[in-house]
XYZ file of C-alpha atoms in Angstrom:
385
model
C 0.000 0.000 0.000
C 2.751 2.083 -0.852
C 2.996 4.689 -3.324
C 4.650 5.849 -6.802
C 4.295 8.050 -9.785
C 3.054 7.753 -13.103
C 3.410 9.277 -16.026
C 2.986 6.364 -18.964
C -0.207 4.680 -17.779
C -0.174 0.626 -18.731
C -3.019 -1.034 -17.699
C -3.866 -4.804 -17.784
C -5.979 -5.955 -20.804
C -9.522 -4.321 -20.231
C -12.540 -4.659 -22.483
C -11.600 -1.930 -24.739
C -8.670 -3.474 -25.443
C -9.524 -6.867 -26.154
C -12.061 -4.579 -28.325
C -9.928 -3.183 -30.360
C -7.152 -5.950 -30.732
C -10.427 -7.494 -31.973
C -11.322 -5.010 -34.609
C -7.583 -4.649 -35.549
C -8.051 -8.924 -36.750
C -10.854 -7.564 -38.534
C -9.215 -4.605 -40.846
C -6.883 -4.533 -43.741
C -5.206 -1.984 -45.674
C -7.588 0.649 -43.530
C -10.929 -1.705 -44.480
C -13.005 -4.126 -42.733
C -12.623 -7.409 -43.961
C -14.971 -8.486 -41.193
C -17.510 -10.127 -43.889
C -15.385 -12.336 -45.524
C -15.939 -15.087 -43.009
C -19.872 -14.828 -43.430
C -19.496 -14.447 -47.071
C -17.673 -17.237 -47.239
C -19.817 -19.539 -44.793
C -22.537 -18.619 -47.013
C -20.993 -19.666 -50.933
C -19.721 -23.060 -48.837
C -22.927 -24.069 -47.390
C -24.408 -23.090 -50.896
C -21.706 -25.235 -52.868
C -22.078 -28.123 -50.647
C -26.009 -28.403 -50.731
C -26.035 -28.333 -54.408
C -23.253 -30.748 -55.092
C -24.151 -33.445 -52.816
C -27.025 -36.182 -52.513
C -30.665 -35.421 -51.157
C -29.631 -37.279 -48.611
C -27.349 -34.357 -47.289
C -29.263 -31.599 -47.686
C -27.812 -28.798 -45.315
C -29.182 -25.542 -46.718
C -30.768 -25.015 -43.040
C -27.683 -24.198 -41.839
C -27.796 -21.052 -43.656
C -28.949 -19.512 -40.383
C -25.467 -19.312 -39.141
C -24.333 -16.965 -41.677
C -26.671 -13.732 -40.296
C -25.581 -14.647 -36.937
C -21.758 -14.708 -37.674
C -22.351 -11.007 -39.055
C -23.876 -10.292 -36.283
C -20.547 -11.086 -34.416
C -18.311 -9.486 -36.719
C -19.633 -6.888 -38.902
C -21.955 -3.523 -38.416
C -25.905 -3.579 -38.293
C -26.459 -3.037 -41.832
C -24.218 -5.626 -42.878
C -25.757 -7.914 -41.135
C -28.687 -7.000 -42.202
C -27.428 -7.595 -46.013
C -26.405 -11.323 -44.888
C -30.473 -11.547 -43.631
C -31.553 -10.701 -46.804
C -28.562 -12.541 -48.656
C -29.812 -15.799 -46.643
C -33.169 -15.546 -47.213
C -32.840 -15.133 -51.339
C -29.965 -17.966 -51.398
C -32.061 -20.321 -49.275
C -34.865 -20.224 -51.805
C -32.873 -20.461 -54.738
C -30.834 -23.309 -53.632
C -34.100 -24.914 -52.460
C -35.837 -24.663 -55.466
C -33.375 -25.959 -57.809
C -33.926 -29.585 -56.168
C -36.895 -31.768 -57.272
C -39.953 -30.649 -55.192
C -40.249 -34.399 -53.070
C -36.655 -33.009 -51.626
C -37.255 -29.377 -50.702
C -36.785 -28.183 -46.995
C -40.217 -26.631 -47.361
C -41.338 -23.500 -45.486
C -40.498 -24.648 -41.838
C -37.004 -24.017 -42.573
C -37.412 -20.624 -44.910
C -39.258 -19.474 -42.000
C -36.702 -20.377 -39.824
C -33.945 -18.821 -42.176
C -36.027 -15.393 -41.832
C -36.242 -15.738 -38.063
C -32.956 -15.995 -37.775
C -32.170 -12.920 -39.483
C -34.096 -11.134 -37.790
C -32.487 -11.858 -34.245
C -29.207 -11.680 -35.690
C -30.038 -8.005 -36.683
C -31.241 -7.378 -33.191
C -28.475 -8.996 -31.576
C -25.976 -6.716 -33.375
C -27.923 -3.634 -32.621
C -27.508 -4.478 -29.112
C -23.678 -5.477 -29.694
C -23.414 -1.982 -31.166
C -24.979 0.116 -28.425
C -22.606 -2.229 -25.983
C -19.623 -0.994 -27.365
C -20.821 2.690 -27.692
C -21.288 2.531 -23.987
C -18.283 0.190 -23.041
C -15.979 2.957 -25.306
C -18.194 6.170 -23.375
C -17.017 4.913 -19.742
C -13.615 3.996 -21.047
C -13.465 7.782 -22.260
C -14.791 9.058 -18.464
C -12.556 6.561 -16.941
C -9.438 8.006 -19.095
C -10.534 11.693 -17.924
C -10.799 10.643 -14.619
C -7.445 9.194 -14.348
C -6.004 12.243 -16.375
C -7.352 14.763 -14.194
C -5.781 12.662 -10.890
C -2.724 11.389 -12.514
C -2.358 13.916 -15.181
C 0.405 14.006 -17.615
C 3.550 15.859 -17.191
C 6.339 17.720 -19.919
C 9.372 15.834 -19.951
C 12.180 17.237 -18.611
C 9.623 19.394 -16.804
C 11.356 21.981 -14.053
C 14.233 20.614 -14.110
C 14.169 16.893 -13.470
C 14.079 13.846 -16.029
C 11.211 11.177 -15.100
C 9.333 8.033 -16.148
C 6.759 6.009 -14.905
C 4.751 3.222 -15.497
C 0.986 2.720 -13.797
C -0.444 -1.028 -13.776
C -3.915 -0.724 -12.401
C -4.956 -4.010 -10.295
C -8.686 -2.788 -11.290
C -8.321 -3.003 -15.524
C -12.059 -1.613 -15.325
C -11.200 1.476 -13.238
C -7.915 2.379 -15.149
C -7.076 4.609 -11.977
C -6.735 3.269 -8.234
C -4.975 5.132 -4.944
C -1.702 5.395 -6.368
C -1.025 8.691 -6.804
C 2.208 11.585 -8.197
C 2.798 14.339 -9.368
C 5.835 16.891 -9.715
C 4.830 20.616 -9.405
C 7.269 23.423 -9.674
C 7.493 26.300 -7.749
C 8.900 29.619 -6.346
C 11.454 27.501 -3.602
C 12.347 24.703 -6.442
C 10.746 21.568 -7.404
C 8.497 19.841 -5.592
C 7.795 15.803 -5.953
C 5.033 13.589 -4.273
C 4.736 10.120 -4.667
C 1.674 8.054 -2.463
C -0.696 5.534 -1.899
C -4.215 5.822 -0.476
C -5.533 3.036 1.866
C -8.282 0.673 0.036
C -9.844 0.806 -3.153
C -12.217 1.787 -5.486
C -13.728 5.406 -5.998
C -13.229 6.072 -2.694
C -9.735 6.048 -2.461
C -9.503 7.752 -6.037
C -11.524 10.673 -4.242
C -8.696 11.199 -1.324
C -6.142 10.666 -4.033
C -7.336 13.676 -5.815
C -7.630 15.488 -2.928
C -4.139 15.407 -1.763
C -2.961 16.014 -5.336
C -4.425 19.147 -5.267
C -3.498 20.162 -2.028
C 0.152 19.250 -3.053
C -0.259 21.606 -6.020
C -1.445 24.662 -4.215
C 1.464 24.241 -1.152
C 3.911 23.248 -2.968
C 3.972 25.941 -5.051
C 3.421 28.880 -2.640
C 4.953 27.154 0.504
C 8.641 27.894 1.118
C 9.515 24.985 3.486
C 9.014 21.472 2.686
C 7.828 20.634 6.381
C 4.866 23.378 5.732
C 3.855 21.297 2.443
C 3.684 18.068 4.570
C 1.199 19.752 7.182
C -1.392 20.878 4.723
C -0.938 17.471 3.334
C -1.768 16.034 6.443
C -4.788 18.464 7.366
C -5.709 17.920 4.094
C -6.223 14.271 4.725
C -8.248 15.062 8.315
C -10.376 17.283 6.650
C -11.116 15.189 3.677
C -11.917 11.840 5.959
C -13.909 14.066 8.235
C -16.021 15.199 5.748
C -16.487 11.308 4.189
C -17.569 10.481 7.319
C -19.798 13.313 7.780
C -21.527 11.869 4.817
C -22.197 8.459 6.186
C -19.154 6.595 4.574
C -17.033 4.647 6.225
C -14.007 6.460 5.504
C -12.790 7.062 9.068
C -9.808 5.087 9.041
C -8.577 5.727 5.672
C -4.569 6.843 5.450
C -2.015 7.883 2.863
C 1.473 6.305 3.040
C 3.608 9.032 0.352
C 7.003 10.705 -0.175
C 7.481 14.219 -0.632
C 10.870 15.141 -2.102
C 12.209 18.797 -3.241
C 14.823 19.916 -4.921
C 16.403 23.230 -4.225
C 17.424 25.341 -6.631
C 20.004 26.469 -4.913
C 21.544 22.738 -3.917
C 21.567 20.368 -6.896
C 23.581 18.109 -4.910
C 20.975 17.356 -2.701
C 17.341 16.049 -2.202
C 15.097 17.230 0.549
C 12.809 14.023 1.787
C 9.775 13.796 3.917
C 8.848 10.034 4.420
C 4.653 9.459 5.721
C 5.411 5.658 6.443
C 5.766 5.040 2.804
C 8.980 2.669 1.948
C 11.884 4.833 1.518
C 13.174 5.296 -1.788
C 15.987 4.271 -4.125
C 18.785 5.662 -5.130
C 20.128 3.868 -8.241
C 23.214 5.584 -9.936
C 26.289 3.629 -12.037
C 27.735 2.664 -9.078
C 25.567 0.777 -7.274
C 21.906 0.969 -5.557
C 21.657 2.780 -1.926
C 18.249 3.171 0.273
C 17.750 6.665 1.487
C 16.970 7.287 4.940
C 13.503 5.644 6.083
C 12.624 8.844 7.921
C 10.198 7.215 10.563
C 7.386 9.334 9.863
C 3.328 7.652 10.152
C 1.155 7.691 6.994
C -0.744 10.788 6.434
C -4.129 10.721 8.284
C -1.778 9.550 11.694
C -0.041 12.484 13.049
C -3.014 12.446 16.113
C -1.169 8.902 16.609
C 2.153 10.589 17.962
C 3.003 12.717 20.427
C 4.825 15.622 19.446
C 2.970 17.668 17.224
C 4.277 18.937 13.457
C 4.965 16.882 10.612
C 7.561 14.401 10.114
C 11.061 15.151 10.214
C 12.624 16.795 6.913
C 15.991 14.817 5.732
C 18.378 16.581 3.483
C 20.029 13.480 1.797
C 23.328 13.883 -0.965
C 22.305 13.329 -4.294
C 24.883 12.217 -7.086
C 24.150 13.863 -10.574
C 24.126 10.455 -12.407
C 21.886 9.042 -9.643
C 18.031 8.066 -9.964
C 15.543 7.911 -7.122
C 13.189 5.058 -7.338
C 9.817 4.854 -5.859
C 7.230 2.206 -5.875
C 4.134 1.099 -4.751
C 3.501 -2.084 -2.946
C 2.266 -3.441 -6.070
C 6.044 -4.016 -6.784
C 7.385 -5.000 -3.163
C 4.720 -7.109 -2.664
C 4.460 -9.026 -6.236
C 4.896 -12.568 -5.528
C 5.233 -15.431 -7.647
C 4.005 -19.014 -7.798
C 6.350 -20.015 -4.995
C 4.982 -17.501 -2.787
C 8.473 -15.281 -2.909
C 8.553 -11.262 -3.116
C 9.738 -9.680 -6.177
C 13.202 -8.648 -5.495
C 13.407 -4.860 -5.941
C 17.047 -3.725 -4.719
C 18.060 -6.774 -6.314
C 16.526 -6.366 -9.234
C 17.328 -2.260 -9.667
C 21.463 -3.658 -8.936
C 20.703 -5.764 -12.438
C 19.155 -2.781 -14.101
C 21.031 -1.877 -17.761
C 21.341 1.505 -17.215
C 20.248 4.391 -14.116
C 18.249 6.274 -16.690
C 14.414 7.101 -15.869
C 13.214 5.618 -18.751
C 15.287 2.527 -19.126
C 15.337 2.097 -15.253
C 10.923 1.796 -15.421
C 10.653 -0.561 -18.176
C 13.374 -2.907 -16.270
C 11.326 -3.204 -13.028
C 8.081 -3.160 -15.125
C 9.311 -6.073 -16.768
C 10.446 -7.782 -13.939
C 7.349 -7.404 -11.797
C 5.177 -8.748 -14.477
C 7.290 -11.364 -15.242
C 8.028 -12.268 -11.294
C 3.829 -12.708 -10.850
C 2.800 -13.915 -14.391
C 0.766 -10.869 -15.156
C -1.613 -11.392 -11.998
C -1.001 -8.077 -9.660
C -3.223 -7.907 -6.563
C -2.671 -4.162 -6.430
C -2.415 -1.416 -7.933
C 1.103 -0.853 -9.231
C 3.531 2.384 -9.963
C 7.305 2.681 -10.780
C 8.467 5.997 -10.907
C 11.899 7.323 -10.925
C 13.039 10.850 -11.349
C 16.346 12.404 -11.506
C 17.941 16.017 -11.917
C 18.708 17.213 -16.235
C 21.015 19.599 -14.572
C 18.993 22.480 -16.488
C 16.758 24.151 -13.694
């Protein structure tokens, strides 16, 4: 339940895409070619009744053709192959001797089954408009929480990859986002509690919080304590409405980078694991900082967020964040997916190639079956400010 950024969003397969991977079998050369296969189903069943005995007549089975269109082409294709049916049926009917005709049961049958096949493709139709509508609100939705960011954007070089656990939702309670400002750069990487809209809902939230403070704010510690009242506020107000949103939390890390410093990295850890630091010479683990999950700070004594770590910062090295989607990726034999390990056996520290690496791994590690939602993000300075 730990949290990362993400800027290139791969999801599982969803709907839409097994959609479309569908209708790309389906096109050539920019055309459907979607009724071939009933167009063909209909000249063999034609050639076969014809040129074989009256005691294999099979012209009935011309009421599969309509209801192959109906799986593969539009509604007034299919309604072609109806008609089409219909007409062959009673030519190929009639050129047999009348003692071995199907007779009208089956050309009514024929027509029947035209009919459905043109209302079952209606309703496949209107399906997909709808399925393709809430994939469009679904891809706002995540854009607006996880929205997409420049590259090389103030200052700092980043990738990510997003691997939502719910392929119908597209967005979960991950959550990132990298917002300049007047006291340098400001980076926050988290993961709400739970699931579902609800946690999407906090996620937002804090993102927006995030945007506002860390923007105006000059110290990073005053960024973490709006976080964290904005989290109070937020589940208060959940719970004011009758959800059950009272013990939701945020594990995150909130980085900065001073202008002024481009050695260093400022770091303020809410119980999220710490993150990575993976540069030519090896991979380090930056200070855990010991600070509770956002939502928590009643939890501890002293009051104020937690502390703010100023941690040395190579210019060829790469922080790496993740979500618990990563760490806690397990395979068949039950064992955690490796990710210092892993990050060591990484081809090179940069963003990009340093994401698709543990991408990779993860997925290959749990066979494509993630019980969580999943973010790799990693970030480092372009020494242009």
């Amino acid at each position: 339940m730990r949290g990362a950024p993400a800027r290139v969003s791969l999801t599982l397969v969803t709907d839409h895409q097994a959609l479309r991977r569908r209708k790309e079998l389906l096109w050539a050369r920019g055309r459907s070619i979607g009724w071939v296969a009933p167009l063909l189903l209909l000249a063999g069943i034609t050639a076969v009744d014809l040129n074989t005995t009256e005691r294999f007549r099979i012209v009935s089975w011309i009421v599969l053709v309509p209801g192959i269109a109906a799986a593969l082409c539009g509604v007034w294709t299919t309604a072609v192959f109806a008609v089409l049916s219909v007409l062959d049926y009673v030519a190929v009917d009639h050129a047999w001797p009348h003692e071995y005709r199907a007779g009208l049961p089956d050309y009514i049958l024929v027509a029947f089954a035209g009919l459905l096949a043109v209302l079952a493709c209606l309703i496949r139709k209107n399906g997909e408009r709808r399925m393709l509508h809430m994939r469009d609100i679904a891809e706002t939705t995540r854009r607006t929480v996880l929205r997409p960011l420049p590259q090389g954007w103030a200052g700092l070089e980043h990738a990510a990859v997003y691997l939502a656990a719910d392929t119908q939702a597209r967005v979960g309670g991950d959550f990132y986002d990298i917002q300049p400002g007047r006291y340098g750069t400001r980076v926050l990487v988290g993961d709400v509690q739970g699931k579902g809209l609800g946690a999407v809902e906090t996620a937002a939230a804090l993102l927006g919080t995030f945007r506002e403070a860390g923007y105006h704010e000059r110290d990073l510690a005053t960024v973490a304590d709006r976080l964290e009242t904005r989290m109070i506020r937020h589940r208060s107000h959940t719970v004011a409405l009758g959800r059950n949103d009272g013990d939701r939390f945020a594990t995150a890390v909130l980085l900065g980078f001073p202008p002024d410093a481009p050695d260093v990295v400022e770091l303020i850890n809410f119980g999220h694991e710490p993150p990575l630091a993976v540069g030519p010479t090896g991979v380090r683990s930056l200070p855990p900082g010991g600070g509770l999950p956002l939502g928590m700070a009643d939890l501890t004594v002293s009051a104020g967020p937690p502390p703010t770590l100023t941690v040395a910062l190579a210019p060829d090295e790469t922080l790496l964040i993740t979500t618990d989607g990563v760490t806690e990726a397990r395979n068949r034999d039950g064992a955690f997916y490796p990710l210092p390990e892993a990050a060591t056996r990484a081809p090179s520290p940069d963003p990009a190639r340093l994401v698709a690496h543990i991408r990779d791994g993860v997925l290959r590690h749990s066979r494509g079956r993630l019980t969580d939602d999943t973010t790799i993000f990693a970030v480092r300075r372009t020494g242009t400010p």
